[in-house]
Short mmCIF file of C-alpha atoms and ligand atoms in Angstrom, two decimals:
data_model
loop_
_atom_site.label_atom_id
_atom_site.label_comp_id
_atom_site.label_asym_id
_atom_site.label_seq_id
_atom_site.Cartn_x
_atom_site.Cartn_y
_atom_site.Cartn_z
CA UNK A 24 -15.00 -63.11 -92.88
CA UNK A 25 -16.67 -60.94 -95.35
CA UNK A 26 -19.99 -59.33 -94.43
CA UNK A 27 -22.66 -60.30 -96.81
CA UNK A 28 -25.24 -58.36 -97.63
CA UNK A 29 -28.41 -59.82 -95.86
CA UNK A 30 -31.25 -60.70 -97.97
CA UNK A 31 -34.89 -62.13 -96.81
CA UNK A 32 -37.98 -63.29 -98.77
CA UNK A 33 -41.38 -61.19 -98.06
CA UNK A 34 -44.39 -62.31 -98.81
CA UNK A 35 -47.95 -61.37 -98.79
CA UNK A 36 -51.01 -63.34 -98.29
CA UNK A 37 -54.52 -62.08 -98.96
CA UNK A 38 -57.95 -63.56 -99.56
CA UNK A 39 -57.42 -64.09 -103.23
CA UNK A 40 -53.53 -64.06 -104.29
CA UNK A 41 -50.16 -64.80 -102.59
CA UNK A 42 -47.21 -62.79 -103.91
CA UNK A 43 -43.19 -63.71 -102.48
CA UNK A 44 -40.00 -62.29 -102.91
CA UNK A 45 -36.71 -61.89 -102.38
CA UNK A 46 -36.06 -58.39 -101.03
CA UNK A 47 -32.26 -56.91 -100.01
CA UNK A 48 -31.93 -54.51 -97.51
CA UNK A 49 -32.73 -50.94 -99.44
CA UNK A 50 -35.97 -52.46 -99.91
CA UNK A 51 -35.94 -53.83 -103.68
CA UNK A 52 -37.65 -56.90 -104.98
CA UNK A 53 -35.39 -59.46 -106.54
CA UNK A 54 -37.37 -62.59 -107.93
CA UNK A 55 -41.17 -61.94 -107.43
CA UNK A 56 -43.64 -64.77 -107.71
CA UNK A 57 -47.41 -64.38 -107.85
CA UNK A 58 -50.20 -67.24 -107.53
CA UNK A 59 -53.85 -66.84 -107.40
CA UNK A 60 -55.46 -68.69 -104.26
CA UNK A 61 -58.94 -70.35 -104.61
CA UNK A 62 -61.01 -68.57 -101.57
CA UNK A 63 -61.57 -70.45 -98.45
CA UNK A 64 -59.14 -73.39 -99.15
CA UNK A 65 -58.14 -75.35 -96.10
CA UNK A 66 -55.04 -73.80 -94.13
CA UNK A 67 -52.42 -76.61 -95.54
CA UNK A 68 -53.53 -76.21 -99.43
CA UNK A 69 -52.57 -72.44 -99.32
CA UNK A 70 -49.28 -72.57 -96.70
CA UNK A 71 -48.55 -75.43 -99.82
CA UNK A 72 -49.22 -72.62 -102.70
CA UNK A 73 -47.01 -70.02 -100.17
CA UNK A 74 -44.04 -72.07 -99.61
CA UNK A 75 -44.03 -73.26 -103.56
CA UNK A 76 -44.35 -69.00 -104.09
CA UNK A 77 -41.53 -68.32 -102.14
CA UNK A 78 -39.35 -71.40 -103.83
CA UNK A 79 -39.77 -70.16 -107.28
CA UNK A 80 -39.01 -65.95 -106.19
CA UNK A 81 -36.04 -67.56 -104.96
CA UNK A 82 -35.54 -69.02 -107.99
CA UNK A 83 -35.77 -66.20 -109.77
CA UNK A 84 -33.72 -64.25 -107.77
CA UNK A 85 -30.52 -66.30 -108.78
CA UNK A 86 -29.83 -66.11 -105.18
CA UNK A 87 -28.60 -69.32 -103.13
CA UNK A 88 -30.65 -70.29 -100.18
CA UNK A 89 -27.75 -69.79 -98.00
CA UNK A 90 -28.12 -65.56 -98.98
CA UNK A 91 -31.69 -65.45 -97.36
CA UNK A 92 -31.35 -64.97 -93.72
CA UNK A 93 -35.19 -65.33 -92.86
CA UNK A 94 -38.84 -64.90 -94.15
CA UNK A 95 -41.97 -62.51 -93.14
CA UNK A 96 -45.04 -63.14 -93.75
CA UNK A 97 -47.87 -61.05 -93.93
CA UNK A 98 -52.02 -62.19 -93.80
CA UNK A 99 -54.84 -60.66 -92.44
CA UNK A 100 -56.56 -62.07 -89.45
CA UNK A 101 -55.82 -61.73 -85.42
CA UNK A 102 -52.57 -63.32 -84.80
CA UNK A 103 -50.29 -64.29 -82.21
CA UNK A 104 -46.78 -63.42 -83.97
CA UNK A 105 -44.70 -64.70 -81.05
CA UNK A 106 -46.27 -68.30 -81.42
CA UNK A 107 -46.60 -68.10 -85.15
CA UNK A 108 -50.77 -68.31 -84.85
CA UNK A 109 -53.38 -67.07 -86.84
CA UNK A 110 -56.24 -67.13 -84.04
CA UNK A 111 -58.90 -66.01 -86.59
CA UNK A 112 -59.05 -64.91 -89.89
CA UNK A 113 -62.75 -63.59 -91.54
CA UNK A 114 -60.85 -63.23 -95.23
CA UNK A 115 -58.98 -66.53 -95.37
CA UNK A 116 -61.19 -68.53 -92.97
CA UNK A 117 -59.01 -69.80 -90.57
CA UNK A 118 -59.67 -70.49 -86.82
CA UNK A 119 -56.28 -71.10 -84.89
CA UNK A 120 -54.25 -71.73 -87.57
CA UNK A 121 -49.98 -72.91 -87.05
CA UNK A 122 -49.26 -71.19 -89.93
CA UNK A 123 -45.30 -70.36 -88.80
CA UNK A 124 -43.65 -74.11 -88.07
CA UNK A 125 -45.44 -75.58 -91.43
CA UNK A 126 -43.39 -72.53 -93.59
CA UNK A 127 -40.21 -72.95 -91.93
CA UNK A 128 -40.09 -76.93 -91.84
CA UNK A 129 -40.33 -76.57 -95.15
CA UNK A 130 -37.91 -73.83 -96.55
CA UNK A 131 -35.76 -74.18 -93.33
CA UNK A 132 -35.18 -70.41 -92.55
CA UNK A 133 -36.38 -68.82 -89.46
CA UNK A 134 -40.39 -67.00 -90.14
CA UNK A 135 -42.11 -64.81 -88.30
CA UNK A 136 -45.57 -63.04 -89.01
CA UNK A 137 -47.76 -60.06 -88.60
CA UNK A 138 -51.06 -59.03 -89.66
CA UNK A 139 -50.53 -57.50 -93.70
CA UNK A 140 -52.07 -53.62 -92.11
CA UNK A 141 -49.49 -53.87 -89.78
CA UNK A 142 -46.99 -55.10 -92.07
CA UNK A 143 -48.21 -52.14 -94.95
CA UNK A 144 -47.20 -49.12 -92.28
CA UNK A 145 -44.12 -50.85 -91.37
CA UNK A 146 -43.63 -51.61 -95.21
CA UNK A 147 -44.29 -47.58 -95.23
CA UNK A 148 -41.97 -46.53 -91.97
CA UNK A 149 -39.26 -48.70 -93.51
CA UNK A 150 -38.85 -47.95 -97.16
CA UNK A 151 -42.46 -45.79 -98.07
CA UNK A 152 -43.69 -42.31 -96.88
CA UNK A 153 -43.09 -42.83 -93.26
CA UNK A 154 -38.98 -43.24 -93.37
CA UNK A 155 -38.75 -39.83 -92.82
CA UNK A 156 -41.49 -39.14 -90.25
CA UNK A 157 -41.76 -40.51 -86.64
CA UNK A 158 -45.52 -40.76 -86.08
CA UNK A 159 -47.68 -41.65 -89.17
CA UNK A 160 -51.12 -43.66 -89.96
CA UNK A 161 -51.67 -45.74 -92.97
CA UNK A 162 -55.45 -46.46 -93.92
CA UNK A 163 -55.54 -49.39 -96.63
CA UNK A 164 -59.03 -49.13 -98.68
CA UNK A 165 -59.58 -52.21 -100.82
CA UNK A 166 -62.40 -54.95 -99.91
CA UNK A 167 -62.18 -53.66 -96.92
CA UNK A 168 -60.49 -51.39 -95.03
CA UNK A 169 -57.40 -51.80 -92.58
CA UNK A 170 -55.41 -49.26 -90.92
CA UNK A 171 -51.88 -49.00 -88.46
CA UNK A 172 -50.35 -46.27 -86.38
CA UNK A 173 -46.77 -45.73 -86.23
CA UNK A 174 -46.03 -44.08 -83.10
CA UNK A 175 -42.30 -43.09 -82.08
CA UNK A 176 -41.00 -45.12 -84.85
CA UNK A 177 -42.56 -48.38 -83.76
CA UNK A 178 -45.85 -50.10 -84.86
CA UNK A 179 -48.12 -49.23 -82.23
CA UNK A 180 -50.14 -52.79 -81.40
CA UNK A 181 -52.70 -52.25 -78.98
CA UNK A 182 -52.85 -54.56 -76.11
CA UNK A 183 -54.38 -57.50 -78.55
CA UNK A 184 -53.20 -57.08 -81.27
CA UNK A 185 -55.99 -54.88 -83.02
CA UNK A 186 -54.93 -51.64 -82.35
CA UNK A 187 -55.40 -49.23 -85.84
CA UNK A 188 -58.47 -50.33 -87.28
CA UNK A 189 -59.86 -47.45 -88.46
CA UNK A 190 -62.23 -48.91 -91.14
CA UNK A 191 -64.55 -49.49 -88.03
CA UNK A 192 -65.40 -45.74 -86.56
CA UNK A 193 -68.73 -45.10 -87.02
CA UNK A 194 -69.05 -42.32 -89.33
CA UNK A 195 -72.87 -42.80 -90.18
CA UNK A 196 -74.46 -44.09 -86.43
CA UNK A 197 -77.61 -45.04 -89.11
CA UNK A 198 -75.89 -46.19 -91.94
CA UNK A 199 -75.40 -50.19 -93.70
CA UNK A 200 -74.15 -53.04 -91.85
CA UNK A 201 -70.54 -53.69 -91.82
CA UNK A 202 -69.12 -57.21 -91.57
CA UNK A 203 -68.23 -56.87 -87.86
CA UNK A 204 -71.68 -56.43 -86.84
CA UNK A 205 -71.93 -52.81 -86.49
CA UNK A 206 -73.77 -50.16 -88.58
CA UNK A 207 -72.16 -47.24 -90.39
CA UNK A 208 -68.42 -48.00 -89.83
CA UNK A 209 -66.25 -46.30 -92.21
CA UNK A 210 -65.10 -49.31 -94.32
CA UNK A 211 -69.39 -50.26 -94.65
CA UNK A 212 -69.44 -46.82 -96.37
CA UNK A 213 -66.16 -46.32 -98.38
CA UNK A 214 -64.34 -49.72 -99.14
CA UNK A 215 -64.70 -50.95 -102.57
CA UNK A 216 -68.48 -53.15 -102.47
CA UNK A 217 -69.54 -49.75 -100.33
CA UNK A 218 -68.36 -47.79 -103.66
CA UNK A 219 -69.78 -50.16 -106.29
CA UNK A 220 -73.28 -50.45 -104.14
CA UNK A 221 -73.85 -46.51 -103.97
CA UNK A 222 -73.22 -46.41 -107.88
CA UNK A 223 -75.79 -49.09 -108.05
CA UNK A 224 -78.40 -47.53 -106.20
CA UNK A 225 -77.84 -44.03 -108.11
CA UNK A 226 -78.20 -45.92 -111.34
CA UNK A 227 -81.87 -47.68 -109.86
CA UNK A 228 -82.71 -44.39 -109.24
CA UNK A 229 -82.31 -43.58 -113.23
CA UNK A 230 -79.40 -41.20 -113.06
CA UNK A 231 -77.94 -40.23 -116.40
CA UNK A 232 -74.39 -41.67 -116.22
CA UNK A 233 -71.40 -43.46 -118.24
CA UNK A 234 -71.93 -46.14 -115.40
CA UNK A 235 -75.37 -47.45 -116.95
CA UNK A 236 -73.31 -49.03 -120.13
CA UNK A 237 -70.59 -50.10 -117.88
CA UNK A 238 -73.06 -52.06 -116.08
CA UNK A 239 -74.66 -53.18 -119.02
CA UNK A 240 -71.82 -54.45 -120.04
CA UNK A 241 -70.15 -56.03 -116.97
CA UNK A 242 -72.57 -56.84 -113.41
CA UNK A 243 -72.25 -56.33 -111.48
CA UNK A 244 -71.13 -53.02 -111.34
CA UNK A 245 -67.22 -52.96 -109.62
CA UNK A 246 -65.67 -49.60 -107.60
CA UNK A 247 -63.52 -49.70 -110.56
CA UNK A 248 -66.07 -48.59 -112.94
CA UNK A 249 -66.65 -45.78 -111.07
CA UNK A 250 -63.52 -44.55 -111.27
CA UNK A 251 -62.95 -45.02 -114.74
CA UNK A 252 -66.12 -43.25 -115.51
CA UNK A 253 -64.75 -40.00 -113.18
CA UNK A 254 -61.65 -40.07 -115.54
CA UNK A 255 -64.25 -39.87 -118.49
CA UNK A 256 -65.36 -36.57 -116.91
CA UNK A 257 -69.27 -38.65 -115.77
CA UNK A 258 -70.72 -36.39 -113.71
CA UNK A 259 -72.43 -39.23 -111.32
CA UNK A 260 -68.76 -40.96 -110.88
CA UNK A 261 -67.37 -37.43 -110.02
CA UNK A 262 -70.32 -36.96 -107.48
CA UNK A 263 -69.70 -40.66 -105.93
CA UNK A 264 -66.06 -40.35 -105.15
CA UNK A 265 -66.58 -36.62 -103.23
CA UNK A 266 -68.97 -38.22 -101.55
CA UNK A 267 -66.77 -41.23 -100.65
CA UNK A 268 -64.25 -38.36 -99.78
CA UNK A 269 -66.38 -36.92 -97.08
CA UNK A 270 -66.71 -39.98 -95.49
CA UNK A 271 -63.22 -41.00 -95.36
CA UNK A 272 -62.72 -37.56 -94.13
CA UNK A 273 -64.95 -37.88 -90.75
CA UNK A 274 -62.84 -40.93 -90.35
CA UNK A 275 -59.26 -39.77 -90.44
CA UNK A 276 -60.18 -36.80 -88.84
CA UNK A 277 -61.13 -38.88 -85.61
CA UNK A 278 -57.94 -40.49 -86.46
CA UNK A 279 -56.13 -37.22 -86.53
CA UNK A 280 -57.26 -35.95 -83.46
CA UNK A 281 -56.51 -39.46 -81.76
CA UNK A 282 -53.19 -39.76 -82.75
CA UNK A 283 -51.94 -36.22 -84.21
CA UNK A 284 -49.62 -37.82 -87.05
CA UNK A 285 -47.47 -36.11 -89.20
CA UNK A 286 -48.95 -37.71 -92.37
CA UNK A 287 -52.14 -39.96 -93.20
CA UNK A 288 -50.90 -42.53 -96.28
CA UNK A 289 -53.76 -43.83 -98.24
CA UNK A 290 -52.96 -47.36 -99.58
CA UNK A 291 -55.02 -50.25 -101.41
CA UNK A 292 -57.15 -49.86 -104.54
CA UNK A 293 -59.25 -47.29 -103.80
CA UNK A 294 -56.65 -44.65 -103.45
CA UNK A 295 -56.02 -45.19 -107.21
CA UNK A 296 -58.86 -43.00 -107.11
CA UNK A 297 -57.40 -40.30 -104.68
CA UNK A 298 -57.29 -37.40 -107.30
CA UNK A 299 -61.39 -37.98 -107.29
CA UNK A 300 -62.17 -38.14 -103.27
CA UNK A 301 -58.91 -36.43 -102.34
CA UNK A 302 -60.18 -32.80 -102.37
CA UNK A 303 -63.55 -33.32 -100.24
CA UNK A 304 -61.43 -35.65 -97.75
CA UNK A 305 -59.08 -33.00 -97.33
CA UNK A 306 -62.32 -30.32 -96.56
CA UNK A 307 -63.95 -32.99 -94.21
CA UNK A 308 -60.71 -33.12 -92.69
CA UNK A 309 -60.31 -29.32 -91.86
CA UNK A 310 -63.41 -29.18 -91.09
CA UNK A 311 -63.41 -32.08 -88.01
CA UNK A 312 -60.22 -32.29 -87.02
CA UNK A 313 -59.81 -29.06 -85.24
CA UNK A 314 -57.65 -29.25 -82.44
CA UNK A 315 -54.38 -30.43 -84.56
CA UNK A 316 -52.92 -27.26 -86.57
CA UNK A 317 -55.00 -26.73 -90.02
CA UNK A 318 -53.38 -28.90 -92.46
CA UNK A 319 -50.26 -29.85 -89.96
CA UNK A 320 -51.70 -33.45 -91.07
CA UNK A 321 -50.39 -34.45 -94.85
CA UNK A 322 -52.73 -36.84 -96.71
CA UNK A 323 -51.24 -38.61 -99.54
CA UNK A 324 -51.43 -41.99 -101.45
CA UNK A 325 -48.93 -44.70 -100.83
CA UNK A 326 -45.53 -44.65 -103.20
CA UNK A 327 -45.33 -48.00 -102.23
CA UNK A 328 -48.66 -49.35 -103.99
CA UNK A 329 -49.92 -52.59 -103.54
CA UNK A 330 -46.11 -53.71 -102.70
CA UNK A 331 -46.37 -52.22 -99.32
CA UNK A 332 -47.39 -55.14 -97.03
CA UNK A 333 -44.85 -58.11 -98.55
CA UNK A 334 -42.07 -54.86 -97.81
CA UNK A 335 -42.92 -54.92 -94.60
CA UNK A 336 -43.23 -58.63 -94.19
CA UNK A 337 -39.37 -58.38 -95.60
CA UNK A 338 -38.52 -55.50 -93.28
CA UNK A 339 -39.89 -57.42 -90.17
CA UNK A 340 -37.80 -60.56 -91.55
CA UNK A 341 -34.67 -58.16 -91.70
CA UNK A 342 -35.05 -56.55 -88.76
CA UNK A 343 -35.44 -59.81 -86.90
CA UNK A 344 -32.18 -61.31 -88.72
CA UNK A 345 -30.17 -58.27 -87.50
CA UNK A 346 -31.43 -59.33 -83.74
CA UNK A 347 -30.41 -62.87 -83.66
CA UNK A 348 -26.84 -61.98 -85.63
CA UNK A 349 -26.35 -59.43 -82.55
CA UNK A 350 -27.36 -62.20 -80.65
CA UNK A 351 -24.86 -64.64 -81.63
CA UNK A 352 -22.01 -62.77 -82.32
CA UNK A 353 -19.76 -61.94 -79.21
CA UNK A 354 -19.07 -58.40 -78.65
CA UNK A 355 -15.98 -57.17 -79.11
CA UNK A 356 -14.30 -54.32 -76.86
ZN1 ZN B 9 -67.31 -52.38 -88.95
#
């Protein structure tokens, strides 16, 4: 019997999109399929939009079904990946949530799930800037902001499931309200609204700035903007994003000195930007994080991009293939 090549489908579900595909074993899309989800629809009108994502990247991929050996998906949200349960979700909405049965009644191949930050540093670990490295953080800045520690090769979990979440050290103990009820967390000062609000309030305050025709033109004013204007040279933008730098800095230098990782990868939109905030994080860094060697730590954006988290949906899928073929197949002497 010839050994085929094992391929799985990964997929990635966030708050506003759902992207599938088919992924081999080096870690390379084959058949990709994106939809565009309508926030806060009920549990069974998205898992419909998933499965009909994954059908079609299938599709594409030329690929049989019997070639896919299983599928990983990756959401945001507290789960319970053994039981295939989303307990609670704040982006999606969901309160104890089946979401595994539903998926693989209806494509018939063996699912399992994991929450998308945990999926991005195992997306990293397996195919990204962590395959070389055996202890490494990922910090995903987007809406918000989402983090996970690879320790010893292995996502490290925490004892519920929430271990990582670096978005929510308190970097400012008098700063803005975060979503999780705190005040000053990192992601209420740095994630993208935290970006687009201190441009804002700069601009209120009549700064001269690229940013006040940008806003003109488009409100409200979008973290985007500000990083277009830096690559325009503005002044105000350029000001912003060291600022934004300093903050992430005080936060992955807690991080650092926690964990002591070989490298700190920056994912999610807002390290598009990392040429802007990059320099000042790195200062806040050496600044903070003193008992790790000066600049043991390396700090560098993702390679992986936005694909990170549906790789490491489809690594998780492969990895858990692999098991049950062990499983099943007798060992020889
Ligand atoms: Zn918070």
């Amino acid at each position: 019997l010839q050994t085929e090549v094992p391929h799985v489908i990964g997929i990635d579900l966030g708050g506003y999109h759902v992207s599938a595909a088919v992924v081999n074993p080096e870690g390379h899309l084959i058949g990709i399929s994106e939809r565009t989800v309508e926030r806060f629809r009920p549990p069974a009108e998205v898992l419909a939009i998933l499965v009909s994502a994954a059908r079609e990247a299938l599709e594409r991929s030329g690929l049989g079904h019997e070639a896919i050996r299983g599928i990983g998906v990756g959401l945001p949200g507290t789960l319970r990946p053994t039981e295939g349960l989303c307990l609670f979700s704040t982006i999606l909405n969901w309160q104890d949530v089946q979401i595994r049965d539903p998926i693989q009644e209806a494509l018939g191949l063996p699912t399992c799930i994991l929450n998308n930050v945990h999926a991005t540093a195992v997306g990293e670990l397996s195919f990204g800037a962590g395959k070389d490295v055996d202890n490494f953080a990922c910090v995903s800045i987007g809406t918000g902001i989402g983090g996970g520690v690879i320790i010893g090769g292995e996502i490290y979990r925490g004892d519920s499931d929430s271990a990582g979440e670096v978005g929510h050290i308190t970097v400012d103990p008098d700063g803005p309200e975060c979503v999780c009820g705190n005040q000053g967390c990192l992601e209420a000062l740095t994630a993208g609204p935290a970006i687009a609000r201190m441009a804002a309030e700069s601009l209120k305050l009549g700064a001269q700035s690229l940013l006040t025709d940008m806003a003109a033109q488009s409100q409200p004013i979008r973290a985007e903007h500000v990083f277009r204007a830096a690559r325009e040279g503005d002044a105000l933008a350029i000001k912003i994003w060291e600022k934004v730098g300093r903050y992430l800095g005080l936060g992955i230098a807690t991080l650092i000195t926690l964990v002591n990782p070989r490298r700190v990868i920056l994912g999610g939109r807002v390290s598009q930007a990392f040429e802007f905030f990059g320099p000042s994080l790195k200062e806040e860094v050496r600044r903070r994080a003193r008992v790790v060697p000066r600049d043991f730590t390396e700090i560098l954006p993702s390679p992986l991009g936005a694909r990170a988290s549906l790789l490491g949906s489809a690594a998780t899928a492969l990895a858990e293939a692999r098991c049950r073929e062990v499983a099943t197949v007798p060992k020889t002497v």
